Coordinates of C-alpha atoms in Angstrom, one line a residue:
X1 CA 0.0 0.0 0.0
X2 CA 1.4 3.4 -1.0
X3 CA 0.9 6.1 1.5
X4 CA 1.4 9.8 1.0
X5 CA 4.8 11.3 0.1
X6 CA 6.1 14.8 0.0
X7 CA 6.6 16.6 -3.3
X8 CA 9.7 16.1 -5.4
X9 CA 10.8 19.6 -4.4
X10 CA 10.6 18.9 -0.7
X11 CA 12.4 15.5 -1.1
X12 CA 15.2 17.2 -3.1
X13 CA 15.6 19.9 -0.4
X14 CA 16.1 17.3 2.3
X15 CA 18.5 15.2 0.2
X16 CA 16.2 12.3 -0.4
X17 CA 17.8 9.4 -2.2
X18 CA 17.8 5.6 -2.1
X19 CA 19.0 5.7 1.5
X20 CA 16.1 7.9 2.7
X21 CA 13.9 6.4 5.3
X22 CA 10.2 6.8 5.9
X23 CA 7.8 5.6 8.5
X24 CA 4.2 6.2 9.2
X25 CA 2.4 6.3 12.5
X26 CA -1.4 6.1 12.6
X27 CA -3.2 7.2 15.8
X28 CA -6.8 6.8 16.7
X29 CA -9.1 9.9 16.9
X30 CA -8.6 12.0 20.0
X31 CA -5.5 10.1 21.0
X32 CA -4.4 10.7 24.6
X33 CA -1.4 12.8 25.4
X34 CA 0.5 9.7 26.6
X35 CA -0.1 8.0 23.2
X36 CA 1.1 11.1 21.4
X37 CA 4.2 11.3 23.6
X38 CA 4.9 7.6 22.7
X39 CA 4.6 8.5 19.0
X40 CA 7.0 11.5 19.5
X41 CA 9.5 9.3 21.5
X42 CA 9.4 6.6 18.8
X43 CA 10.0 9.2 16.0
X44 CA 12.9 10.7 18.0
X45 CA 14.5 7.3 18.5
X46 CA 14.1 6.5 14.8
X47 CA 15.6 9.8 13.7
X48 CA 18.6 9.3 16.1
X49 CA 19.2 5.8 14.9
X50 CA 18.9 6.6 11.2
X51 CA 21.4 9.4 11.4
X52 CA 23.8 7.4 13.6
X53 CA 23.6 3.9 11.9
X54 CA 22.1 4.4 8.4
X55 CA 23.8 7.6 7.4
X56 CA 26.8 7.3 9.8
X57 CA 27.0 11.1 10.1
X58 CA 25.8 12.0 13.6
X59 CA 25.3 10.9 17.1
X60 CA 22.4 13.0 18.3
X61 CA 23.1 11.8 21.9
X62 CA 21.3 14.1 24.4
X63 CA 18.8 15.3 21.9
X64 CA 19.8 19.0 21.9
X65 CA 19.8 19.1 18.1
X66 CA 16.4 17.4 18.0
X67 CA 14.5 19.9 20.1
X68 CA 13.0 21.8 17.2
X69 CA 12.2 18.6 15.4
X70 CA 10.5 17.1 18.5
X71 CA 8.5 20.3 19.1
X72 CA 7.2 20.4 15.6
X73 CA 6.2 16.7 15.7
X74 CA 4.4 17.3 19.0
X75 CA 2.5 20.3 17.8
X76 CA 1.4 18.6 14.6
X77 CA 0.2 15.5 16.4
X78 CA -1.5 17.4 19.1
X79 CA -3.4 19.6 16.6
X80 CA -4.4 16.5 14.6
X81 CA -5.7 14.8 17.8
X82 CA -7.6 17.8 19.2
X83 CA -8.8 19.4 16.0
X84 CA -8.4 17.0 13.1
X85 CA -10.1 13.9 14.5
X86 CA -13.3 15.4 15.8
X87 CA -15.3 13.2 13.5
X88 CA -13.8 10.1 15.1
X89 CA -11.4 9.3 12.3
X90 CA -7.8 8.4 12.8
X91 CA -4.9 10.5 11.6
X92 CA -1.5 9.6 10.1
X93 CA 1.9 11.1 10.7
X94 CA 4.6 10.4 8.1
X95 CA 8.3 10.9 8.9
X96 CA 10.7 11.2 6.0
X97 CA 14.4 11.3 6.9
X98 CA 17.2 12.2 4.5
X99 CA 20.8 13.4 4.8
X100 CA 20.0 17.1 4.6
X101 CA 16.8 17.2 6.7
X102 CA 13.5 15.8 7.7
X103 CA 10.0 16.2 6.3
X104 CA 6.9 15.7 8.4
X105 CA 3.6 14.7 6.8
X106 CA 0.3 14.9 8.5
X107 CA -3.0 13.6 7.1
X108 CA -6.0 14.1 9.5
X109 CA -9.4 12.5 9.3
X110 CA -11.1 15.8 8.9
X111 CA -9.5 16.7 5.6
X112 CA -8.7 20.1 6.9
X113 CA -5.7 20.3 4.6
X114 CA -7.9 19.6 1.5
X115 CA -9.1 23.2 1.7
X116 CA -7.5 25.7 -0.7
X117 CA -7.8 28.6 1.8
X118 CA -5.9 26.5 4.4
X119 CA -3.2 25.7 1.8
X120 CA -2.7 29.4 1.2
X121 CA -2.5 30.2 4.9
X122 CA -0.1 27.5 5.8
X123 CA 2.2 27.8 2.8
X124 CA 2.5 31.5 3.3
X125 CA 2.7 31.2 7.1
X126 CA -0.3 33.5 7.6
X127 CA -1.7 33.5 11.2
X128 CA -4.9 31.6 11.5
X129 CA -8.1 33.6 12.4
X130 CA -10.6 30.8 12.2
X131 CA -10.8 28.6 15.2
X132 CA -12.9 25.6 16.0
X133 CA -12.8 26.1 19.7
X134 CA -13.5 29.1 21.9
X135 CA -10.7 31.6 21.9
X136 CA -9.7 31.0 25.5
X137 CA -8.9 27.4 24.8
X138 CA -6.9 27.8 21.6
X139 CA -3.2 27.3 21.6
X140 CA -0.5 29.1 19.6
X141 CA 1.1 25.9 18.2
X142 CA 0.7 26.7 14.5
X143 CA 2.1 30.2 14.5
X144 CA 4.7 29.8 17.2
X145 CA 5.9 26.3 16.4
X146 CA 4.8 24.8 13.1
X147 CA 5.4 28.0 11.1
X148 CA 8.6 29.1 12.9
X149 CA 10.2 25.6 13.0
X150 CA 9.5 24.7 9.3
X151 CA 11.8 25.8 6.5
X152 CA 9.1 25.1 4.0
X153 CA 5.5 24.1 4.3
X154 CA 3.4 22.6 1.5
X155 CA -0.2 21.4 1.6
X156 CA -1.3 18.7 -0.8
X157 CA -5.1 19.5 -1.1
X158 CA -5.7 16.5 -3.3
X159 CA -4.7 14.1 -0.4
X160 CA -5.5 16.5 2.5
X161 CA -1.9 16.4 3.7
X162 CA 0.3 18.9 5.4
X163 CA 4.1 18.7 4.9
X164 CA 6.7 20.6 6.9
X165 CA 10.4 20.3 6.1
X166 CA 13.2 21.1 8.4
X167 CA 16.6 21.4 6.6
X168 CA 19.9 20.6 8.2
X169 CA 21.9 21.7 5.1
X170 CA 25.3 20.4 5.8
X171 CA 24.5 18.1 8.7
X172 CA 28.1 18.0 10.0
X173 CA 28.1 21.8 10.4
X174 CA 24.6 21.8 11.9
X175 CA 25.7 19.1 14.4
X176 CA 28.6 21.3 15.6
X177 CA 26.5 24.4 16.4
X178 CA 27.4 25.9 19.7
X179 CA 25.0 25.1 22.5
X180 CA 23.4 28.1 24.3
X181 CA 25.1 29.0 27.6

């Protein structure tokens, strides 16, 4: 069974080739935070192992370099669970790992990303003004995390899928960034 894939443009940007790795996680509607944390932890372990053992270019050890990646995964999963699965349908997160970066794909059961207006907002990183919950309960995850932590965002309206890419460029240089004091 072929599942969703990022565009050729996104795959090229992250350095996708025959060694690229992909995995999909499907969660039930309204998945609990503990289930979502398990998905995030699994994704983090897979990313660490692929870079260390498959690509032999990094030991992500303590996870410092993965903080933006993990935060983006968490926000995407949380939004899909809270907002995208209201009709009781499962949602699927796809993780695409390549030598120059990672792409995250999210297909929710609500087909929110099948809307052309949502495509325009996300791809241009325009703050959302339409909320499906009362304003006091809404979070700032899209603007403050998904938009800010993504180098490119694409929405595939035909398949109702959000894709967010995070580039590492030259991973060896990225790995050696100085840690904040």
